Amino acid sequence: MHGIDKSTDSLILKKAQEVLVQAEMLVKYLEDHGFSEPDFTIHSAAYPVSREFDDIRIGITEAARDTILLANGPMNWLRTFFCHHHDLGAWQTALRFKYFTIVPLEGSMSVKAIAEKAGMDEDRLGRVMKLLASQQCFQEVDENVYRHTALSAFVAREETIEAAISFQADEMFEAASLTATSIQQAPYESTQSYSAFNTRFGVSPYQWYTTNPDRGARFAAAMAGLAKMNNDTAELRDSFPWGGLGKQTVVDVGGGSGHIAIFLANEFPDLDFIVQDINPRMLSEGPKRLDYSPVADRVSFMCHDFFQPQPVVTAGLFFLRQVVHNYNDEMSVKIFQSIASAMEKCSPAPILLINDIVLPVANTQPKVKEHHLRQIDIAMLNGYAAKQRILKEFAHLLKQADERFEIVKLHGNGVMGLIEVRLHQ
Ligand SMILES: C[S@@+](CC[C@H](N)C(=O)[O-])C[C@H]1O[C@@H](n2cnc3c(N)ncnc32)[C@H](O)[C@@H]1O
């Protein structure tokens, strides 16, 4: 066996060496921080949640992805990549027919028994399970007998995570298949009525969720699941000086179930929250949350359309999380205007805090990191004919809404973009 020549000119070897270097860093990080090494089993250790670990994880993924691309070449890469929608079809089936919760977390279950509970035939269920197992999602321990792996158990254990992947596998996957068709309908204008979602379902996601309340409730759960997946809540808590606001009311505009407001209320006892949303079903999910009761007297819910004048004029902070990325520029300007008209009446002068992805400018981030943000940008295109933005675009829209708006600080970046805006009087 030849040793690895570190001075090699081979690009493949250089990339593979980078994988090795990053893997050593990752293992060292785990050791230094008292974590056991994860594996594929249901008893796998938990992953650290930190920016530092994320950077190593992203570094290893970038190097491994390049190694895979170089080793496979375009033909093999394309052959696999262009079958990914069939992977999603299999996952969609497993989610819809509840395989994840039917298989017990401990022990194993036969395809026959899973099929009986799922209410579908054994042949197709077995084929879906075999595909999933080829991705380390479930393990076939005996012919047609499965048990959970770390990946499948992650879905089974947490309802909001299941919701977060299910709404993608259902309505968003169906919409995404019509991306090009939707653009063909209006090649030079990005408007909601020609979005991929509208092309598939005839109405915008929010109208659709209002008339499909079960899916609306699942969407609200999905938002909580996504926040958990991105570790958003802890980062949101730590990236902004909430504690320094004093006794204030925060209005969570378009706050959905209020999961963020409830989380922050638990962390910062001086703050009161008003969660506003147009969808009553989403609002009704908030009080059902386990973390709601300790803060029930400080978190209230209000049905409000953010295109109408903002009724709360006694707030210290207006919070706008993952809202304007659902709207095109013209509509986003209207949302900012309705908040500006309330801000000018509040005393002392309040803050507008926009919590949304702030896209990186070209070639400033590892490509795998940017890819994730770009996926969300195209998701916004498909769902809402909307977009994610770079900081300059936010600044431009705010000025269009009201000349007095000024971005005073960017508290977080990337997924956790946190833009502090003031309205100069
Ligand atoms: C992507 S979700 C974000 C929810 C929440 N801010 C969060 O971060 O989890 C956008 C929210 O805006 C709400 N929404 C959409 N149109 C609205 C409108 N015109 N007025 C008020 N809320 C609206 C939706 O019902 C949904 O809950």
Coordinates of C-alpha atoms and ligand atoms in Angstrom, one line a residue:
M1 CA 0.0 0.0 0.0
H2 CA 1.4 3.4 -1.0
G3 CA 1.3 6.2 1.6
I4 CA -0.4 9.5 0.7
D5 CA 2.1 11.8 -1.0
K6 CA 1.2 15.2 0.5
S7 CA 3.1 17.1 -2.3
T8 CA 1.0 15.5 -5.0
D9 CA -0.2 17.4 -8.1
S10 CA -3.3 15.2 -8.3
L11 CA -6.4 17.3 -7.7
I12 CA -8.4 14.2 -6.6
L13 CA -5.7 13.3 -4.0
K14 CA -5.6 17.0 -2.8
K15 CA -9.3 17.0 -2.3
A16 CA -9.3 13.7 -0.5
Q17 CA -6.4 14.8 1.7
E18 CA -8.5 17.9 2.6
V19 CA -11.3 15.5 3.6
L20 CA -8.9 13.7 5.8
V21 CA -7.6 16.9 7.4
Q22 CA -11.1 18.1 8.1
A23 CA -12.2 14.7 9.4
E24 CA -9.3 14.9 11.9
M25 CA -10.4 18.4 12.9
L26 CA -14.0 17.1 13.4
V27 CA -13.0 14.2 15.5
K28 CA -10.7 16.4 17.6
Y29 CA -13.6 18.9 18.1
L30 CA -15.8 16.1 19.4
E31 CA -13.1 14.8 21.7
D32 CA -12.2 18.3 23.0
H33 CA -15.9 19.1 23.7
G34 CA -16.8 15.8 25.4
F35 CA -18.9 14.4 22.6
S36 CA -19.0 10.7 21.6
E37 CA -18.5 10.0 17.9
P38 CA -21.9 9.7 16.0
D39 CA -22.7 6.5 14.0
F40 CA -25.5 5.3 11.9
T41 CA -27.5 3.6 14.7
I42 CA -30.5 4.7 16.6
H43 CA -28.2 5.1 19.6
S44 CA -25.9 7.5 17.8
A45 CA -24.5 10.4 19.9
A46 CA -26.0 13.8 19.4
Y47 CA -24.2 16.3 17.2
P48 CA -22.7 19.5 18.7
V49 CA -24.6 22.7 17.9
S50 CA -22.1 25.5 17.3
R51 CA -20.8 27.8 14.6
E52 CA -17.3 26.3 15.0
F53 CA -18.5 22.7 14.5
D54 CA -20.7 23.9 11.5
D55 CA -17.6 25.4 9.8
I56 CA -15.7 22.1 10.1
R57 CA -18.8 20.1 9.0
I58 CA -19.2 22.4 6.0
G59 CA -15.5 22.2 5.2
I60 CA -15.5 18.4 5.1
T61 CA -18.7 18.4 3.0
E62 CA -17.2 20.8 0.5
A63 CA -14.0 18.7 0.1
A64 CA -15.9 15.4 0.0
R65 CA -18.4 16.8 -2.6
D66 CA -15.5 17.9 -4.8
T67 CA -13.8 14.5 -4.4
I68 CA -17.0 12.7 -5.4
L69 CA -17.5 15.0 -8.4
L70 CA -14.0 14.5 -9.6
A71 CA -14.0 10.7 -9.0
N72 CA -17.4 10.2 -10.7
G73 CA -17.2 12.7 -13.6
P74 CA -20.2 14.5 -15.2
M75 CA -21.8 11.4 -16.6
N76 CA -22.1 9.4 -13.4
W77 CA -23.0 12.5 -11.4
L78 CA -25.8 13.5 -13.7
R79 CA -27.1 9.9 -13.9
T80 CA -27.7 9.8 -10.2
F81 CA -28.6 13.5 -9.7
F82 CA -31.4 13.4 -12.3
C83 CA -33.1 10.6 -10.5
H84 CA -33.4 12.5 -7.2
H85 CA -37.1 13.3 -7.7
H86 CA -37.7 9.5 -7.5
D87 CA -35.9 9.5 -4.1
L88 CA -38.2 12.3 -3.1
G89 CA -41.2 10.3 -4.3
A90 CA -40.1 7.4 -2.1
W91 CA -39.7 9.7 0.9
Q92 CA -43.0 11.3 0.2
T93 CA -44.7 7.8 0.4
A94 CA -42.9 6.8 3.6
L95 CA -44.0 10.1 5.2
R96 CA -47.6 10.1 3.9
F97 CA -48.1 6.4 5.0
K98 CA -46.3 7.1 8.3
Y99 CA -43.6 4.4 8.1
F100 CA -41.4 6.5 10.4
T101 CA -43.7 6.3 13.4
I102 CA -45.1 2.8 12.6
V103 CA -41.7 1.2 12.9
P104 CA -41.0 1.1 16.7
L105 CA -37.9 3.0 17.9
E106 CA -36.7 -0.1 19.7
G107 CA -36.7 -3.5 18.0
S108 CA -37.6 -4.3 14.4
M109 CA -40.7 -4.8 12.2
S110 CA -41.4 -6.8 9.1
V111 CA -42.6 -5.3 5.9
K112 CA -45.8 -7.3 6.3
A113 CA -46.5 -5.8 9.7
I114 CA -45.6 -2.2 8.5
A115 CA -47.8 -2.6 5.4
E116 CA -50.8 -3.7 7.6
K117 CA -50.5 -0.6 9.7
A118 CA -49.7 1.7 6.8
G119 CA -52.7 0.5 4.8
M120 CA -50.9 -0.4 1.5
D121 CA -49.5 -3.4 -0.3
E122 CA -46.3 -5.1 0.8
D123 CA -44.5 -5.1 -2.5
R124 CA -44.5 -1.3 -3.0
L125 CA -43.8 -0.6 0.7
G126 CA -40.9 -3.1 0.6
R127 CA -39.4 -1.3 -2.5
V128 CA -39.7 2.1 -0.9
M129 CA -38.1 0.8 2.3
K130 CA -35.2 -0.7 0.3
L131 CA -34.5 2.6 -1.4
L132 CA -34.6 4.4 2.0
A133 CA -32.3 1.8 3.5
S134 CA -29.8 2.5 0.6
Q135 CA -29.5 6.0 2.1
Q136 CA -28.9 4.7 5.7
C137 CA -32.5 5.6 6.5
F138 CA -33.8 2.4 8.2
Q139 CA -31.7 -0.7 8.1
E140 CA -32.8 -4.1 6.7
V141 CA -31.7 -6.4 9.4
D142 CA -33.1 -9.5 7.9
E143 CA -34.9 -10.1 4.5
N144 CA -37.8 -7.6 4.6
V145 CA -37.3 -6.8 8.3
Y146 CA -36.3 -3.2 9.3
R147 CA -35.2 -1.3 12.2
H148 CA -34.6 2.4 12.7
T149 CA -31.2 4.1 12.0
A150 CA -30.1 7.5 13.3
L151 CA -31.6 9.2 10.3
S152 CA -35.0 7.5 10.3
A153 CA -35.2 7.9 14.1
F154 CA -34.5 11.6 13.9
V155 CA -37.7 11.9 11.8
A156 CA -39.7 9.5 14.1
R157 CA -38.8 11.2 17.3
E158 CA -39.9 14.8 16.5
E159 CA -43.2 15.7 15.0
T160 CA -42.1 19.2 13.9
I161 CA -39.1 17.7 12.0
E162 CA -41.5 15.3 10.3
A163 CA -43.7 18.3 9.4
A164 CA -40.7 20.2 8.1
I165 CA -39.8 17.5 5.6
S166 CA -43.3 16.5 4.8
F167 CA -44.5 19.9 3.5
Q168 CA -41.5 19.9 1.2
A169 CA -42.1 16.4 0.0
D170 CA -45.8 17.1 -0.6
E171 CA -47.0 20.6 -1.8
M172 CA -43.5 22.1 -2.4
F173 CA -42.2 19.1 -4.4
E174 CA -45.4 19.2 -6.6
A175 CA -45.0 22.9 -7.1
A176 CA -41.2 22.6 -7.9
S177 CA -41.9 20.2 -10.8
L178 CA -43.5 23.2 -12.5
T179 CA -40.7 25.8 -12.1
A180 CA -39.9 26.2 -15.8
T181 CA -43.6 26.0 -16.8
S182 CA -44.5 28.8 -14.4
I183 CA -41.7 31.0 -15.8
Q184 CA -42.8 30.2 -19.4
Q185 CA -46.2 31.6 -18.5
A186 CA -44.7 35.0 -17.7
P187 CA -41.0 35.0 -18.8
Y188 CA -40.4 38.6 -17.8
E189 CA -42.4 39.2 -14.6
S190 CA -42.2 37.4 -11.3
T191 CA -45.7 37.7 -9.8
Q192 CA -47.5 35.4 -7.4
S193 CA -50.3 34.5 -9.9
Y194 CA -47.6 32.8 -12.1
S195 CA -45.6 31.2 -9.3
A196 CA -45.0 27.4 -9.6
F197 CA -47.2 27.0 -6.5
N198 CA -50.1 28.9 -8.1
T199 CA -49.6 27.0 -11.3
R200 CA -50.0 23.8 -9.5
F201 CA -52.7 24.7 -6.9
G202 CA -54.4 27.8 -8.4
V203 CA -53.9 30.0 -5.4
S204 CA -51.0 31.3 -3.3
P205 CA -49.6 29.1 -0.5
Y206 CA -51.3 31.3 2.2
Q207 CA -54.7 31.1 0.6
W208 CA -54.2 27.4 0.1
Y209 CA -53.2 26.8 3.7
T210 CA -56.2 28.8 4.9
T211 CA -58.6 26.6 2.9
N212 CA -56.6 23.4 3.8
P213 CA -56.4 23.9 7.6
D214 CA -54.7 20.5 8.3
R215 CA -51.9 21.4 5.9
G216 CA -51.9 24.9 7.4
A217 CA -51.3 23.5 10.9
R218 CA -48.6 21.2 9.5
F219 CA -47.0 24.3 7.9
A220 CA -46.9 26.0 11.2
A221 CA -45.3 22.9 12.8
A222 CA -42.9 22.8 9.9
M223 CA -41.7 26.4 10.7
A224 CA -41.0 25.3 14.2
G225 CA -39.2 22.2 12.9
L226 CA -37.1 24.3 10.5
A227 CA -36.1 26.6 13.3
K228 CA -35.0 23.6 15.3
M229 CA -33.0 22.2 12.4
N230 CA -31.2 25.5 11.9
N231 CA -30.7 26.0 15.6
D232 CA -32.4 29.4 14.9
T233 CA -33.9 30.0 18.2
A234 CA -30.7 29.8 20.3
E235 CA -28.9 31.9 17.7
L236 CA -31.7 34.4 17.6
R237 CA -31.6 34.7 21.4
D238 CA -27.8 35.2 21.4
S239 CA -27.4 37.4 18.4
F240 CA -29.5 40.4 19.6
P241 CA -29.5 42.2 22.9
W242 CA -33.1 41.4 23.8
G243 CA -32.3 41.7 27.5
G244 CA -31.3 45.3 27.0
L245 CA -34.7 46.3 25.6
G246 CA -36.1 46.7 29.1
K247 CA -39.9 46.4 29.7
Q248 CA -41.2 46.5 26.1
T249 CA -43.8 45.0 23.8
V250 CA -42.6 43.1 20.8
V251 CA -44.9 42.6 17.9
D252 CA -44.2 39.4 16.0
V253 CA -45.6 40.4 12.6
G254 CA -46.6 37.3 10.6
G255 CA -45.5 35.3 13.5
G256 CA -47.4 32.1 12.6
S257 CA -47.9 29.9 15.7
G258 CA -45.8 32.3 17.7
H259 CA -43.2 29.6 18.4
I260 CA -40.4 32.2 18.3
A261 CA -42.3 34.7 20.5
I262 CA -43.0 32.0 23.0
F263 CA -39.4 30.9 23.0
L264 CA -38.1 34.5 23.5
A265 CA -40.8 35.2 26.2
N266 CA -39.5 32.2 28.2
E267 CA -35.9 33.6 27.9
F268 CA -36.6 37.3 28.5
P269 CA -39.2 37.9 31.3
D270 CA -39.3 41.7 30.8
L271 CA -40.7 41.3 27.3
D272 CA -44.4 41.0 26.3
F273 CA -45.3 39.7 22.9
I274 CA -48.2 40.1 20.5
V275 CA -48.2 37.5 17.7
Q276 CA -50.0 38.6 14.6
D277 CA -50.9 36.4 11.7
I278 CA -53.6 36.4 9.0
N279 CA -54.2 32.7 9.5
P280 CA -56.3 31.9 12.6
R281 CA -55.4 28.2 12.4
M282 CA -51.7 29.0 12.6
L283 CA -52.4 31.3 15.6
S284 CA -54.4 28.6 17.3
E285 CA -51.4 26.3 17.3
G286 CA -49.4 28.6 19.7
P287 CA -51.4 28.1 22.9
K288 CA -51.2 24.3 22.4
R289 CA -47.4 24.4 22.7
L290 CA -45.9 22.9 25.9
D291 CA -43.7 26.0 26.4
Y292 CA -46.7 28.4 26.2
S293 CA -48.2 28.1 29.7
P294 CA -45.3 29.7 31.6
V295 CA -45.6 32.8 29.5
A296 CA -49.4 32.8 28.7
D297 CA -49.8 36.2 30.5
R298 CA -47.1 37.8 28.3
V299 CA -47.8 36.3 24.8
S300 CA -51.1 37.2 23.1
F301 CA -52.4 36.5 19.7
M302 CA -54.0 38.8 17.2
C303 CA -55.5 38.1 13.7
H304 CA -54.0 40.8 11.5
D305 CA -53.3 41.3 7.8
F306 CA -49.9 43.0 7.5
F307 CA -51.0 44.8 4.4
Q308 CA -53.5 46.7 6.5
P309 CA -52.5 49.5 8.9
Q310 CA -50.6 48.2 11.9
P311 CA -52.9 48.6 14.9
V312 CA -50.2 48.3 17.6
V313 CA -48.6 51.7 18.2
T314 CA -47.2 51.1 21.7
A315 CA -44.4 48.7 20.7
G316 CA -40.7 48.8 21.4
L317 CA -39.9 46.4 18.6
F318 CA -41.5 45.1 15.5
F319 CA -40.2 41.7 14.6
L320 CA -40.5 40.4 11.0
R321 CA -39.2 36.9 10.7
Q322 CA -39.2 35.0 7.4
V323 CA -42.0 37.2 6.0
V324 CA -40.6 39.5 3.3
H325 CA -38.8 36.5 1.6
N326 CA -42.3 35.3 0.8
Y327 CA -43.0 38.5 -1.2
N328 CA -41.8 40.2 -4.3
D329 CA -40.2 43.7 -4.0
E330 CA -43.5 45.6 -4.5
M331 CA -45.4 43.7 -1.8
S332 CA -42.4 43.8 0.6
V333 CA -42.3 47.6 0.3
K334 CA -46.0 47.7 1.3
I335 CA -45.3 45.5 4.4
F336 CA -42.5 47.9 5.5
Q337 CA -44.8 50.9 4.9
S338 CA -47.5 49.6 7.1
I339 CA -45.0 49.1 9.9
A340 CA -43.4 52.5 9.3
S341 CA -46.8 54.2 9.9
A342 CA -47.1 52.5 13.3
M343 CA -43.4 53.1 14.2
E344 CA -43.8 56.9 13.8
K345 CA -46.5 56.8 16.4
C346 CA -44.6 54.8 18.9
S347 CA -42.6 56.5 21.7
P348 CA -39.8 56.0 22.4
A349 CA -38.7 55.3 18.8
P350 CA -39.0 51.5 18.2
I351 CA -36.8 49.1 16.3
L352 CA -37.8 47.1 13.3
L353 CA -35.9 43.8 13.4
I354 CA -35.9 41.8 10.2
N355 CA -34.9 38.2 10.7
D356 CA -34.4 36.7 7.2
I357 CA -31.6 35.1 5.2
V358 CA -29.1 37.7 4.1
L359 CA -27.5 36.2 0.9
P360 CA -23.8 36.3 0.6
V361 CA -22.3 38.3 -2.3
A362 CA -20.5 36.1 -5.0
N363 CA -17.7 33.8 -3.9
T364 CA -17.5 34.9 -0.3
Q365 CA -18.9 31.6 1.2
P366 CA -18.1 27.9 0.7
K367 CA -20.3 26.6 -2.2
V368 CA -22.1 24.0 -0.1
K369 CA -23.1 26.7 2.3
E370 CA -24.3 29.0 -0.4
H371 CA -26.1 26.1 -2.1
H372 CA -28.3 25.7 0.9
L373 CA -29.2 29.4 0.8
R374 CA -29.7 29.3 -2.9
Q375 CA -32.1 26.3 -2.5
I376 CA -34.2 28.5 -0.2
D377 CA -34.1 31.3 -2.7
I378 CA -35.5 29.0 -5.4
A379 CA -38.0 27.7 -2.9
M380 CA -39.2 31.3 -2.5
L381 CA -39.4 31.7 -6.2
N382 CA -41.5 28.5 -6.6
G383 CA -43.8 29.2 -3.6
Y384 CA -44.3 32.9 -3.8
A385 CA -42.6 34.4 -6.8
A386 CA -40.4 35.9 -4.1
K387 CA -36.8 35.9 -3.3
Q388 CA -34.0 36.0 -0.7
R389 CA -31.9 39.1 -0.8
I390 CA -28.5 40.5 -0.2
L391 CA -28.2 43.3 2.3
K392 CA -28.1 46.0 -0.3
E393 CA -31.5 44.9 -1.6
F394 CA -33.0 45.1 1.8
A395 CA -31.6 48.6 2.2
H396 CA -33.0 49.6 -1.2
L397 CA -36.6 48.3 -0.4
L398 CA -36.6 49.9 3.0
K399 CA -35.7 53.3 1.5
Q400 CA -38.4 52.8 -1.2
A401 CA -40.9 52.2 1.6
D402 CA -39.8 55.2 3.6
E403 CA -36.8 57.5 3.2
R404 CA -36.5 57.7 6.9
F405 CA -35.7 54.0 7.3
E406 CA -32.0 53.2 8.0
I407 CA -30.2 49.9 8.6
V408 CA -28.2 50.6 11.7
K409 CA -26.7 47.1 12.3
L410 CA -26.5 43.6 10.9
H411 CA -26.5 41.4 14.0
G412 CA -26.3 38.0 12.2
N413 CA -25.5 36.7 8.7
G414 CA -26.5 34.0 6.3
V415 CA -29.4 31.9 7.6
M416 CA -29.5 34.0 10.7
G417 CA -29.7 37.4 9.0
L418 CA -30.8 39.9 11.7
I419 CA -31.1 43.4 10.4
E420 CA -31.8 46.2 12.9
V421 CA -33.6 49.1 11.3
R422 CA -34.6 52.5 12.7
L423 CA -37.0 55.1 11.5
H424 CA -35.4 58.5 11.8
Q425 CA -38.0 61.0 12.9
Ligands
LIG1 C1 -42.8 31.7 6.5 S1 -44.0 32.0 7.7 C2 -43.1 32.6 9.0 C3 -43.8 32.5 10.3 C4 -43.0 33.0 11.5 N1 -42.6 34.4 11.4 C5 -41.7 32.2 11.7 O1 -40.6 32.7 11.6 O2 -41.8 30.9 12.0 C6 -44.9 33.5 7.1 C7 -46.1 33.8 8.0 O3 -46.7 34.9 7.4 C8 -48.1 34.8 7.6 N2 -48.8 35.7 6.6 C9 -48.9 35.6 5.3 N3 -49.6 36.6 4.7 C10 -49.9 37.4 5.8 C11 -50.6 38.6 5.8 N4 -51.1 39.2 4.8 N5 -50.8 39.1 7.1 C12 -50.3 38.5 8.2 N6 -49.7 37.4 8.2 C13 -49.5 36.8 7.0 C14 -48.4 33.3 7.3 O4 -49.6 32.9 7.7 C15 -47.2 32.7 8.0 O5 -47.5 32.3 9.3

